[in-house]
Coordinates of C-alpha atoms and ligand atoms in Angstrom, one line a residue:
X196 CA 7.5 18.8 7.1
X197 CA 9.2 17.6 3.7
X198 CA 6.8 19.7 1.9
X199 CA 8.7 22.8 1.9
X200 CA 12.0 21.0 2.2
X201 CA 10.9 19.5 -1.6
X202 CA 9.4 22.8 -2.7
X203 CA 12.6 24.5 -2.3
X204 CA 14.9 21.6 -4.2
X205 CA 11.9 22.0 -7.1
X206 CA 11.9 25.5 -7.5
X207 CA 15.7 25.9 -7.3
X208 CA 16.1 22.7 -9.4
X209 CA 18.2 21.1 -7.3
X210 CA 15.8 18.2 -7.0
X211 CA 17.4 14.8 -8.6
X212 CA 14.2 13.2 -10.6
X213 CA 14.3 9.1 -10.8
X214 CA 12.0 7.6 -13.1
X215 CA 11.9 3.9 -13.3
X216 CA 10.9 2.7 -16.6
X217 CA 12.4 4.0 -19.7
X218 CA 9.9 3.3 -22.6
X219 CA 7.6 5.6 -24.6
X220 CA 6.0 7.6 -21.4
X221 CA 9.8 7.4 -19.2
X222 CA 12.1 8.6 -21.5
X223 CA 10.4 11.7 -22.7
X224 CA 9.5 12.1 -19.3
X225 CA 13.0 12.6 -17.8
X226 CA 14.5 14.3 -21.0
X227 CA 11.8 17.0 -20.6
X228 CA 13.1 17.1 -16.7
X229 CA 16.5 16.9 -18.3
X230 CA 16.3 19.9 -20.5
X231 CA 14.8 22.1 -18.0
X232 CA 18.0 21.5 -15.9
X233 CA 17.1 19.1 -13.3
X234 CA 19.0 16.1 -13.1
X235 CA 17.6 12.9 -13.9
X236 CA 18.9 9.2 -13.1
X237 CA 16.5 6.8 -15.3
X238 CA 16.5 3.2 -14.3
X239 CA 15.6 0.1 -16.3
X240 CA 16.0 -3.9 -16.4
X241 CA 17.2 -3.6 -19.5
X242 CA 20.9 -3.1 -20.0
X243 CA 20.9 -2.5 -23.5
X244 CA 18.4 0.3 -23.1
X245 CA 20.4 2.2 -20.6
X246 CA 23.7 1.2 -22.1
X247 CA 22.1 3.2 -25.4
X248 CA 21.1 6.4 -23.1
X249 CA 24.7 6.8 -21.8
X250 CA 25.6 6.4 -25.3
X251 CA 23.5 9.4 -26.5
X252 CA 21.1 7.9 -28.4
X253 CA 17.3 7.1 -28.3
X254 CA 15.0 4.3 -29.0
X255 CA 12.0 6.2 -28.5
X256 CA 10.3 7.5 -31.7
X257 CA 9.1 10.9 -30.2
X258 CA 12.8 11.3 -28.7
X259 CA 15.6 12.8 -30.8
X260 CA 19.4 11.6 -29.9
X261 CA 20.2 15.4 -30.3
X262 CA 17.9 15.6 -26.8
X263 CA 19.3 12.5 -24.8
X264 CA 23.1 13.4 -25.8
X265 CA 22.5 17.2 -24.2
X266 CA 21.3 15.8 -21.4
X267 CA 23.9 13.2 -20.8
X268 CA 26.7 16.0 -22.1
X269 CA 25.1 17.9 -19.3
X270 CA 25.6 15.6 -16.5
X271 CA 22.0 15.7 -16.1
X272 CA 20.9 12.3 -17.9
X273 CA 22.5 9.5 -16.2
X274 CA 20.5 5.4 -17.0
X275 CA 21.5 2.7 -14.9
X276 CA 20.7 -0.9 -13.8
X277 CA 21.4 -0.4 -10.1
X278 CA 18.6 0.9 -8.3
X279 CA 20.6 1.3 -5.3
X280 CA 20.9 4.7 -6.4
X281 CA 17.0 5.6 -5.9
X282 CA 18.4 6.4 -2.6
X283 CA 19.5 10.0 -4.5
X284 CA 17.0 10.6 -6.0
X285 CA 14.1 13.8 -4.1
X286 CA 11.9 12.5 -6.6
X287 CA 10.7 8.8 -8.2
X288 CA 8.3 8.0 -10.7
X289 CA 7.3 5.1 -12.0
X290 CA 6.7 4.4 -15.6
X291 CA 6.7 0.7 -15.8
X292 CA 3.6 -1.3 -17.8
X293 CA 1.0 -2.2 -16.8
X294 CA -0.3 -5.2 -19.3
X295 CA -3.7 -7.6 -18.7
X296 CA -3.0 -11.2 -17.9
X297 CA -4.1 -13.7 -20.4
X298 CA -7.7 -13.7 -18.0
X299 CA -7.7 -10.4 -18.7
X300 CA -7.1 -9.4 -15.0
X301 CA -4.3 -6.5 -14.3
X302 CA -0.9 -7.5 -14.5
X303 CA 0.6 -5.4 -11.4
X304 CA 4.2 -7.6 -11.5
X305 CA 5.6 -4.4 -12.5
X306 CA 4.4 -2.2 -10.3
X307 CA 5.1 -4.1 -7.1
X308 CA 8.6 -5.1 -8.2
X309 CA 9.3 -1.5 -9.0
X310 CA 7.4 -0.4 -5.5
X311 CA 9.6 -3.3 -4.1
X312 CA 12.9 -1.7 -5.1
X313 CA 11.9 1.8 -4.1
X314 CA 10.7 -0.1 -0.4
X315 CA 14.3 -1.0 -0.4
X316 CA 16.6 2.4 -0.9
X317 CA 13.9 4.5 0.0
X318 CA 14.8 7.3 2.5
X319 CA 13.4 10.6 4.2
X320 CA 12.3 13.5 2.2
X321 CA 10.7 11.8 -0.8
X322 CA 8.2 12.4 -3.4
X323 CA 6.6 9.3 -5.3
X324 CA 4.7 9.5 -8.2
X325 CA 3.0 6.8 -9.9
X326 CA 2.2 7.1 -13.8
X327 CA 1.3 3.6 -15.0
X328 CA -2.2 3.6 -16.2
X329 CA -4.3 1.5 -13.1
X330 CA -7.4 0.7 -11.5
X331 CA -8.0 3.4 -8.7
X332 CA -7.0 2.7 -5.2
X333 CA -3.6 1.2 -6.6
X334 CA -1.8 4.4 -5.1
X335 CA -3.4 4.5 -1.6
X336 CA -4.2 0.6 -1.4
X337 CA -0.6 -1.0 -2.9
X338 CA 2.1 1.6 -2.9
X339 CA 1.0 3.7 0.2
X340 CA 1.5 0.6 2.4
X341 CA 4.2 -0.9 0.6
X342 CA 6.3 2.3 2.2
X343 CA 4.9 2.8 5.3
X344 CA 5.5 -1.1 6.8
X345 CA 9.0 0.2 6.3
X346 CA 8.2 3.0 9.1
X347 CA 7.9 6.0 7.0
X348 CA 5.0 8.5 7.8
X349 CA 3.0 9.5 4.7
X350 CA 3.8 13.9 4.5
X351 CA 6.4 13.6 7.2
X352 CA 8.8 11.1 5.4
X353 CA 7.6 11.0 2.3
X354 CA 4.6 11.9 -0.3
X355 CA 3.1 9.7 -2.6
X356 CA 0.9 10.7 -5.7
X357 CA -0.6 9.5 -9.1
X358 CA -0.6 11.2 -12.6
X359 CA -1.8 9.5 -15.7
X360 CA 0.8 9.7 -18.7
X361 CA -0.8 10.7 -21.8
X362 CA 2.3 10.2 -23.9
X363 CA 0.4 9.7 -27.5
X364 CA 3.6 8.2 -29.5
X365 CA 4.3 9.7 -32.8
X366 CA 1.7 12.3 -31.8
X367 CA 3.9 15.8 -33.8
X368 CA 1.2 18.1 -32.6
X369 CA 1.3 16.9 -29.0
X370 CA 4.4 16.4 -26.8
X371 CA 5.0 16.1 -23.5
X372 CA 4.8 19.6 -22.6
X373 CA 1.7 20.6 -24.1
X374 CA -0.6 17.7 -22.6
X375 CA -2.2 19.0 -19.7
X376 CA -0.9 17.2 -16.8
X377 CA -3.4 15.5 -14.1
X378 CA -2.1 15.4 -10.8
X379 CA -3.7 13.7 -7.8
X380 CA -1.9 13.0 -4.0
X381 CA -3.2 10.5 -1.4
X382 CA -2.4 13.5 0.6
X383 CA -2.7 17.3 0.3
X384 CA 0.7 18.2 0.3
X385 CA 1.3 15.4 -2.0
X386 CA -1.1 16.8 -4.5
X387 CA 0.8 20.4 -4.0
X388 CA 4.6 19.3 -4.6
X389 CA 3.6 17.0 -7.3
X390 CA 1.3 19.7 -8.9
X391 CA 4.3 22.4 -9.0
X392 CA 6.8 19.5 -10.0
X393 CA 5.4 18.6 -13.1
X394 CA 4.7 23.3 -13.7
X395 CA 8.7 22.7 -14.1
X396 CA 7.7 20.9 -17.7
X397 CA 4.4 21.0 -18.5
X398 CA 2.5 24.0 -19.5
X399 CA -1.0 23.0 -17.9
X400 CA -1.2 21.0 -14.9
X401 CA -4.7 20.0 -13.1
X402 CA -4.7 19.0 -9.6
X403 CA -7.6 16.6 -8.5
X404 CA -8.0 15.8 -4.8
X405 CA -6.8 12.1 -5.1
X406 CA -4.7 9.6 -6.7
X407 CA -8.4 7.7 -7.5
X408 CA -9.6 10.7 -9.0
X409 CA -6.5 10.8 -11.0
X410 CA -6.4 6.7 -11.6
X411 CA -10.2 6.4 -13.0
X412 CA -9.3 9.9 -15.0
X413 CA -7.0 8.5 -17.2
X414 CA -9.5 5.3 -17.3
X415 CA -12.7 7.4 -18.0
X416 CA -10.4 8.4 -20.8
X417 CA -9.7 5.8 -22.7
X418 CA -12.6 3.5 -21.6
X419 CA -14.5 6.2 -23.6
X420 CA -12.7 5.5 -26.7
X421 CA -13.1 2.0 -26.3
X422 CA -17.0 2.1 -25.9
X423 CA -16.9 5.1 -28.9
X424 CA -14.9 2.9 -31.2
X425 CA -17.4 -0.3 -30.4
X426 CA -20.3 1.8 -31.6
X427 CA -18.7 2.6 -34.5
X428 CA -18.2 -0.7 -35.5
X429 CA -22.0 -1.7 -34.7
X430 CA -22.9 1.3 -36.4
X431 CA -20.6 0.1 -39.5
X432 CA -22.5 -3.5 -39.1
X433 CA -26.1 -2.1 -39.1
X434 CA -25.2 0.1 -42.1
X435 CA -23.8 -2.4 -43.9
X436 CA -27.1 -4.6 -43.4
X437 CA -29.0 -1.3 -44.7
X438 CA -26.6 -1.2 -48.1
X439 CA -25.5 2.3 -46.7
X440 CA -22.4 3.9 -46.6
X441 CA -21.0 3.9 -42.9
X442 CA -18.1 6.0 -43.4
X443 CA -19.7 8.9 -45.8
X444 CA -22.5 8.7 -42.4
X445 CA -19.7 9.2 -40.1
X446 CA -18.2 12.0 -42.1
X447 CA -21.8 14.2 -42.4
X448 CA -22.2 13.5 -38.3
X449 CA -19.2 14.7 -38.1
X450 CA -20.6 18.1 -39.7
X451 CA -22.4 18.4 -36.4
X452 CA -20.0 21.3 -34.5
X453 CA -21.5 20.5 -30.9
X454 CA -22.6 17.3 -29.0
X455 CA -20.7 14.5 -31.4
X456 CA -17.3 13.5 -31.6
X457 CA -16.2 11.1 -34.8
X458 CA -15.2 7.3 -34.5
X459 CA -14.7 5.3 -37.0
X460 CA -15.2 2.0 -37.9
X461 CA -12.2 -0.8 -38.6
X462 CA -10.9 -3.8 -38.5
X463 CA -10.6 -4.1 -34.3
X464 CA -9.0 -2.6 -31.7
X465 CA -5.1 -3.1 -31.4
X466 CA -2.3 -1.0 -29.1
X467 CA -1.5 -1.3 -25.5
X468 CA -4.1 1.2 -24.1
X469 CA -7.7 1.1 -25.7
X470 CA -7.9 -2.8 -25.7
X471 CA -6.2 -2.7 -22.3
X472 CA -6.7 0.1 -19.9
X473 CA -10.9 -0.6 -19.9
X474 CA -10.2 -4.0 -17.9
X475 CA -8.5 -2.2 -15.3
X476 CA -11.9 -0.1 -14.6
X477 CA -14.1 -3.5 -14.8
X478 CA -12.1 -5.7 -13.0
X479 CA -12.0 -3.3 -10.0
X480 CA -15.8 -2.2 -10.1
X481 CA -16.5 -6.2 -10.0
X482 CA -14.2 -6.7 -7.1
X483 CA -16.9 -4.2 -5.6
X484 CA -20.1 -6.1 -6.7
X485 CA -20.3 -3.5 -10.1
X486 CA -20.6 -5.6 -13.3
X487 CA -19.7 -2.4 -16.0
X488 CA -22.1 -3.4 -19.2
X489 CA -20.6 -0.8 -21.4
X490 CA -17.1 -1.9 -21.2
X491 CA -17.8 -5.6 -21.7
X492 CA -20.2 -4.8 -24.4
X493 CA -17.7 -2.7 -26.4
X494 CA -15.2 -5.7 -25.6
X495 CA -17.4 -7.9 -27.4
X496 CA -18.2 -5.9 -30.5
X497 CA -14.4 -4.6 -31.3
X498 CA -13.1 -8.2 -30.5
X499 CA -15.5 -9.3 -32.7
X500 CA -14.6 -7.4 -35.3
X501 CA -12.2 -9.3 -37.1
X502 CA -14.1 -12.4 -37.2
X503 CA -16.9 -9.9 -39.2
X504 CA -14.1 -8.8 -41.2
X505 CA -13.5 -12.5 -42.0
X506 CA -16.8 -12.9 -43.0
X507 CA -17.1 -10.0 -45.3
X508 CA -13.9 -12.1 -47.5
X509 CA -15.1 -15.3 -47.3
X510 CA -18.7 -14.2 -48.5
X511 CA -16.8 -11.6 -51.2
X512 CA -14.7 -14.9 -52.5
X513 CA -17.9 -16.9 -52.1
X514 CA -19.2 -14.5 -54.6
X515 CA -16.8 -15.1 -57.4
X516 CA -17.2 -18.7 -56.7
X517 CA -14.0 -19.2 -54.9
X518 CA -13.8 -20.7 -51.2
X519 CA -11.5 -19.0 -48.5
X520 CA -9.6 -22.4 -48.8
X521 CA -6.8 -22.2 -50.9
X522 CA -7.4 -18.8 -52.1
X523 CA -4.5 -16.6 -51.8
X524 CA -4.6 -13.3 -49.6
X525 CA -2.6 -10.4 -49.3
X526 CA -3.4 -8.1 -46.3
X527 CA -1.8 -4.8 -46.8
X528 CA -0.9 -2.8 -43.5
X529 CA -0.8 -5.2 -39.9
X530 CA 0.7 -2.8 -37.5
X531 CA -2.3 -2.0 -34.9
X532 CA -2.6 1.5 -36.7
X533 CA -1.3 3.3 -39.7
X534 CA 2.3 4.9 -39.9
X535 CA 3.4 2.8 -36.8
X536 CA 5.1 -0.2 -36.4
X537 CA 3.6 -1.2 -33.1
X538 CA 1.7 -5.2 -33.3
X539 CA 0.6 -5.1 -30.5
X540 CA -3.2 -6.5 -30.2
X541 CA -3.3 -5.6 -33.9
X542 CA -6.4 -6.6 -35.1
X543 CA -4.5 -7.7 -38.6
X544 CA -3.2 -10.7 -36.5
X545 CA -6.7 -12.1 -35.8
X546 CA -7.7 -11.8 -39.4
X547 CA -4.5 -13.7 -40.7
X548 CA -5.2 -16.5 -37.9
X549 CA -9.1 -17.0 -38.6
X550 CA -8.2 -16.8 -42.6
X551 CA -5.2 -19.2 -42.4
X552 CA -7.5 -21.6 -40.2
X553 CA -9.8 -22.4 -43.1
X554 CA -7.1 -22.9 -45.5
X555 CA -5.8 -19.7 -47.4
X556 CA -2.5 -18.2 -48.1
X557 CA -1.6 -15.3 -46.6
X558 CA 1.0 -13.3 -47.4
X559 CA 1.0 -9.4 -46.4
X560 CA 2.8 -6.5 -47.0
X561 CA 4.0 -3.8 -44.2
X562 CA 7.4 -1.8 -44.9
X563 CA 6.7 -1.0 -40.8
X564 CA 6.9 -4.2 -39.2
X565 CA 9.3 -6.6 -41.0
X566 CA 7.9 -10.0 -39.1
X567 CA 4.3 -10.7 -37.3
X568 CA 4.8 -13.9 -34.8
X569 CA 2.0 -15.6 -33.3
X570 CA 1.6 -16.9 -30.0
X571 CA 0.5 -20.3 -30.5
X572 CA -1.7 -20.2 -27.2
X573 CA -4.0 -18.3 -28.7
X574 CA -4.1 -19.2 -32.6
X575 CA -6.7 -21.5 -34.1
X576 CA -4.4 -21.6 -37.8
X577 CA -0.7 -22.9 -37.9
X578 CA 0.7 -19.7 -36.2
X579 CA 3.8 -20.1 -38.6
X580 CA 5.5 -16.7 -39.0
X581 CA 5.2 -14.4 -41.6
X582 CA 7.9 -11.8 -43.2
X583 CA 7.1 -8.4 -45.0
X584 CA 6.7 -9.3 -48.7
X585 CA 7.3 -6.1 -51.4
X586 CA 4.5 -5.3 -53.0
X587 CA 4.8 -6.0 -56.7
X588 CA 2.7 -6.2 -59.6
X589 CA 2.8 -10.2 -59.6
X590 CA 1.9 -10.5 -56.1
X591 CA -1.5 -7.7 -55.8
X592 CA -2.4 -9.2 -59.8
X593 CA -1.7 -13.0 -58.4
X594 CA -3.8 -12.5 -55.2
X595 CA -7.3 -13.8 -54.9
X596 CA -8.1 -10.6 -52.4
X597 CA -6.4 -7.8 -50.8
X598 CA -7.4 -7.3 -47.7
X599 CA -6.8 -3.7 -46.6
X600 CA -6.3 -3.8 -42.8
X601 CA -4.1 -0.9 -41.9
X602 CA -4.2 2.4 -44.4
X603 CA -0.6 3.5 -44.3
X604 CA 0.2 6.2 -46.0
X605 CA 3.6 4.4 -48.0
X606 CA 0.9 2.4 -50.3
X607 CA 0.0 3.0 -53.4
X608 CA -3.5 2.7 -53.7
X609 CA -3.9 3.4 -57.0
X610 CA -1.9 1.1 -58.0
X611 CA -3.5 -1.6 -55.9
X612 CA -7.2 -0.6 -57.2
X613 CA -5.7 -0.9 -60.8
X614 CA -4.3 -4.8 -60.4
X615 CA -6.4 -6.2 -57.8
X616 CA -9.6 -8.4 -58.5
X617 CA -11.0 -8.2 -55.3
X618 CA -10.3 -5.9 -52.4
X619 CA -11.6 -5.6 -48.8
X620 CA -10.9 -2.4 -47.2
X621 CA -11.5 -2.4 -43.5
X622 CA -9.7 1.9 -43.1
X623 CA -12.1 3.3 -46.2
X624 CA -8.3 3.7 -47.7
X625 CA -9.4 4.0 -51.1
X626 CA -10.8 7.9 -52.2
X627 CA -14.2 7.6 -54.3
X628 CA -12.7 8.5 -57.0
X629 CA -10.2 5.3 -57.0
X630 CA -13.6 3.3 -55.8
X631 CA -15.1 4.7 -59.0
X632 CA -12.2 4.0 -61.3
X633 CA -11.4 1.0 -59.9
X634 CA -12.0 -2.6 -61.9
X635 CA -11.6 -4.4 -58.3
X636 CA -14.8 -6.0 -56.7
X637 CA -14.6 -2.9 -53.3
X638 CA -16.1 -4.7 -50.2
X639 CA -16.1 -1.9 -47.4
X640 CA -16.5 -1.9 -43.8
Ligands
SAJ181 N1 -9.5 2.9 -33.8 C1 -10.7 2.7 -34.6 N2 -11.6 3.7 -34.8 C2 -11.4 4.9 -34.3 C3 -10.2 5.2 -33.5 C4 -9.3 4.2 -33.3 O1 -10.9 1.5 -35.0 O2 -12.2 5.8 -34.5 C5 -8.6 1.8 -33.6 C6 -7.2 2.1 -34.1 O3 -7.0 1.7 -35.4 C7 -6.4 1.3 -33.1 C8 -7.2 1.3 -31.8 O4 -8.5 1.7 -32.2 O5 -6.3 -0.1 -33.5 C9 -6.6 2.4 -30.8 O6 -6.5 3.5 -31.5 P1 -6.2 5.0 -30.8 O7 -6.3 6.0 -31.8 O8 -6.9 5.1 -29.6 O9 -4.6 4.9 -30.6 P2 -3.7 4.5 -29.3 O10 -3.9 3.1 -28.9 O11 -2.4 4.9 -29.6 O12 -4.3 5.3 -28.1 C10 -3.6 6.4 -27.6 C11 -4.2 6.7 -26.3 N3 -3.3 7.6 -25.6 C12 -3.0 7.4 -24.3 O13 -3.6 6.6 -23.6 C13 -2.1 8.4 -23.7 C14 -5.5 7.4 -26.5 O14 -6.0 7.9 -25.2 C15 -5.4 8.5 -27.4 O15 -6.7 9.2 -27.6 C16 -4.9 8.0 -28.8 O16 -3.6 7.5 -28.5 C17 -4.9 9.1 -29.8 O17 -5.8 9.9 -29.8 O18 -4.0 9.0 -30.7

């Protein structure tokens, strides 16, 4: 049985770890391995990326190039575009994304071309872990089979198991090994040799008695947050139609030391996991007759959200008899949260579209992301790219409203309640005391 036969290469670190996939969750994945002592062979698409590891240095904010030029000084950090050479490696895991399509269905490309190459330079003897967030069943249903028509025998030939990453980027208090691990096999002795891989680098690790347990953990997860965040933002709404202060309610829950946990209302939801990784759940509990009313509910509320947000401007520049049209707008902060520079399904781009579609000016300021693109499938406006402007005196005095969608920490704020006329802020950004001393018109969420 390989059980023992991995056991052994694990415990004397002689097993060779392949991940495939070398983004935020991969390549602190198989540095950790890396500095532990265990060799690692990473393997991506993308030249550039493994030309970069070889090189010594990382593109991964939570990485250091200090860490990837030990390992590769070590011999034990090797990145290549062959995958010829999964055939080495005792251990592959799979790190690849796992986006929505534009129907918002899961997009498993990835996953089957990565099961695809493993199918093809598999061998006896081993262990397969998948990490890609996923609806449950993907383990046992679309990789289990994927390596047995090629006549392996699930715990004689090889094991096959799920853990969800948890990789929070930019997270300094969190790291890779202080996240509790969770680890589920589609077979016991799966569960057991992936359980005491992942000991090597991670300080807690929780086995569960199946990849589906493990799957719809990591969506329970996040589809929490989700749902959390959506009530948040209907709270915010209700409050707002009450003339009370969402965010000072919020922060006296919040006093509550058992039974609450504190959301916040914004702008949307943006990132590549809370918009996302709740779809996964749905779509799989409809292919089995379940319609989830939570998850589409929360859907509809923080998707919503920046068409409220749109309102809340047009109704504050109504007020001082000015039309959205032709008014000029300067949104401050677009990455999808603050002190990042990640766009993805950033709520900010929603808010520029609607805005620009009746007519005003945008122009924002962000010293993290340099250039927001549209994709003109899905923009109502002109969808005409914007760049990073500075923020100067002219430009917050010149604007018609400030539009606070993302509260980094680089900003000024004093300065912006000083010059600005107008300003929505969608993050409560501004302190009461700036509200207080402020001469702007404050509209908050
Ligand atoms: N957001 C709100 N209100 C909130 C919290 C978040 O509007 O109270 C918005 C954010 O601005 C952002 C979006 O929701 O646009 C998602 O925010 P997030 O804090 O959930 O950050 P993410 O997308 O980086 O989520 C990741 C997730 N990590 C993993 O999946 C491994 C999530 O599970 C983590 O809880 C989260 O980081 C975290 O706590 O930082």
């Amino acid at each position: 049985m390989i059980k023992q036969e991995l056991h052994k290469l694990i415990a004397d670190k002689q097993a060779c770890i392949g991940v495939i996939g070398l983004g935020y969750v991969g390549l602190p994945l198989i540095v950790e391995f890396g500095l532990k002592g265990f060799r690692g062979i990473g393997f991506e698409v993308d030249t550039k990326k493994a030309d970069e590891i070889n090189a010594g240095r990382s593109y991964i904010v939570d990485v250091s190039d200090e860490n990837v030029k030990k390992c590769v000084d070590a011999g034990v950090l090797t990145a290549t575009t062959d995958f010829s050479k999964l055939s080495e490696c005792d251990v592959i895991i799979i790190c690849v994304p796992t986006p929505l399509r534009k129907t918002k269905d899961p997009d498993m490309s990835y996953i089957l071309s990565a099961g695809g190459e493993i199918q093809k330079y598999m061998r006896k003897g081993q262990l397969m872990i998948l990490e890609s967030t996923t609806y449950p069943g993907t383990t046992d249903e679309v990789l289990q089979p994927m390596f047995e028509e090629k006549g392996f025998k699930l715990d004689e030939d090889f094991l096959l198991a799920f853990s969800p990453e948890r990789v929070d980027p930019g997270n300094p208090q969190f790291q890779t090994h202080n996240i509790p691990k969770v680890v589920g096999g589609v077979s016991k002795d799966s569960t057991e040799v992936s359980s005491f891989l992942y000991s090597q680098i991670v300080d807690t690790v929780h086995s569960v008695s199946s990849a589906r347990v493990a799957e719809a953990c990591k969506l329970w997860e996040n589809t929490f947050r989700a749902i959390n965040i959506g009530m948040a933002n209907e709270m915010a709404k209700v409050c707002n139609a009450l003339g009370i202060d969402s965010w000072e309610v919020v922060r006296a829950a919040a006093t509550k030391p058992f039974g609450f946990m504190p959301f916040f209302p914004g702008p949307g939801i943006g990132g590549h996991c809370i918009p996302l990784d709740p779809h996964y759940l749905s779509w799989k509990a409809r292919q089995h007759g379940f319609d989830s009313q939570f998850i589409s509910l929360a859907e509809q509320i923080n998707s919503g959200m920046p068409k409220y947000v749109a309102g809340l401007v047009r109704d504050a520049l109504n007020d001082n008899q000015k039309s959205v049209n032709g008014s000029k707008i300067l949104i401050l902060g677009v990455a999808y949260k603050k002190d990042i520079d990640d766009m993805r399904e950033s709520p900010a781009l929603s808010i520029i579209d609607l805005l620009r579609s009746r007519g005003a000016e945008i122009t924002y300021h962000d010293p993290f992301v340099p250039e927001v693109t549209f994709d003109h499938a899905y923009t109502i406006g002109d969808g005409e790219p914007l760049y990073n402007t500075d923020l100067t005196d002219d430009l917050i005095k010149g604007s018609d409203c400030v539009i606070i969608c993302t509260d980094h920490s680089t900003v000024d704020y004093n300065r912006v309640c000083d010059l600005a006329g107008l300003i929505v802020d969608t993050r409560n950004a501004l302190s009461e005391d700036l509200r207080n001393g402020s001469k702007a018109k404050l509209v908050r969420l």
